[in-house]
Tab-separated table of C-alpha atoms in Angstrom:
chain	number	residue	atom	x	y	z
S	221	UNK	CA	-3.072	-8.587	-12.558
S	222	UNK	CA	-1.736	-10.707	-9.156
S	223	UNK	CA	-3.213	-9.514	-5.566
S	224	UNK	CA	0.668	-8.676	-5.228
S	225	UNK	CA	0.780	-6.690	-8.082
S	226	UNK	CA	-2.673	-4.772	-7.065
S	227	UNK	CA	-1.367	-4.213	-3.500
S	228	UNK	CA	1.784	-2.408	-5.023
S	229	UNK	CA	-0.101	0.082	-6.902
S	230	UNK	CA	-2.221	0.859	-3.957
S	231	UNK	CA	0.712	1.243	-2.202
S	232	UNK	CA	2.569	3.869	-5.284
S	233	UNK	CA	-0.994	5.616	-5.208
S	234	UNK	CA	-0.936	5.831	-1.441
S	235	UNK	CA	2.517	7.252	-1.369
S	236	UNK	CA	1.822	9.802	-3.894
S	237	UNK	CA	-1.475	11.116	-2.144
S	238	UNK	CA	0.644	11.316	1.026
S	239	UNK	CA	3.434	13.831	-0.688
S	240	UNK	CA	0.327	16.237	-1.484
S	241	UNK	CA	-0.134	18.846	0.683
S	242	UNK	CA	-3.618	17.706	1.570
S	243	UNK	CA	-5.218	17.026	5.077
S	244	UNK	CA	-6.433	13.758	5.967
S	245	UNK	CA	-8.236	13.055	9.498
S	246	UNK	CA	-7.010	10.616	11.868
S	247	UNK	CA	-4.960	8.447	9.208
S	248	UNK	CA	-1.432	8.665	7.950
S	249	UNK	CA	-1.774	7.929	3.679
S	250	UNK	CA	1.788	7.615	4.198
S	251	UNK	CA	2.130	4.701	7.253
S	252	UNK	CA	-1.283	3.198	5.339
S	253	UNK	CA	1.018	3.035	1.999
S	254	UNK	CA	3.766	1.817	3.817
S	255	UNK	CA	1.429	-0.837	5.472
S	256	UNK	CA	0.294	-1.895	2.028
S	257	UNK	CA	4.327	-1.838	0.190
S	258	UNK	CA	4.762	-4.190	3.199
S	259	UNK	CA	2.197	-6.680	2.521
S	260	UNK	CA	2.613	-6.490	-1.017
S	261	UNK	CA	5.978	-7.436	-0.399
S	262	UNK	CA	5.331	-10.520	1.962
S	263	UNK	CA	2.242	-11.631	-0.116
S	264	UNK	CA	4.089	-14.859	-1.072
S	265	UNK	CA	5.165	-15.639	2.177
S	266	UNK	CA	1.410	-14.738	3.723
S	267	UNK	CA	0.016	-16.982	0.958
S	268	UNK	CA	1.918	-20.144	1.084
């Protein structure tokens, strides 16, 4: 599996934990996910 590919699925599992209703302290799963969807996505770019 790529880093690319590795950051994307952190990214779906992110997501997903941030549409449960469960509390998390001090950090948004859901801005972290997007964080990671976004650096998955500019990987090749980043890595050039």
């Amino acid at each position: 599996m790529s880093v690319q590919a590795f950051l994307y699925v952190v990214a779906v599992i992110l997501l997903v934990l941030a549409a449960l209703p469960i509390s998390t302290r001090g950090v948004s799963l859901a801005l972290l996910g997007a964080a990671f969807a976004l650096l998955a996505y500019a990987w090749p770019v980043i890595t050039e």
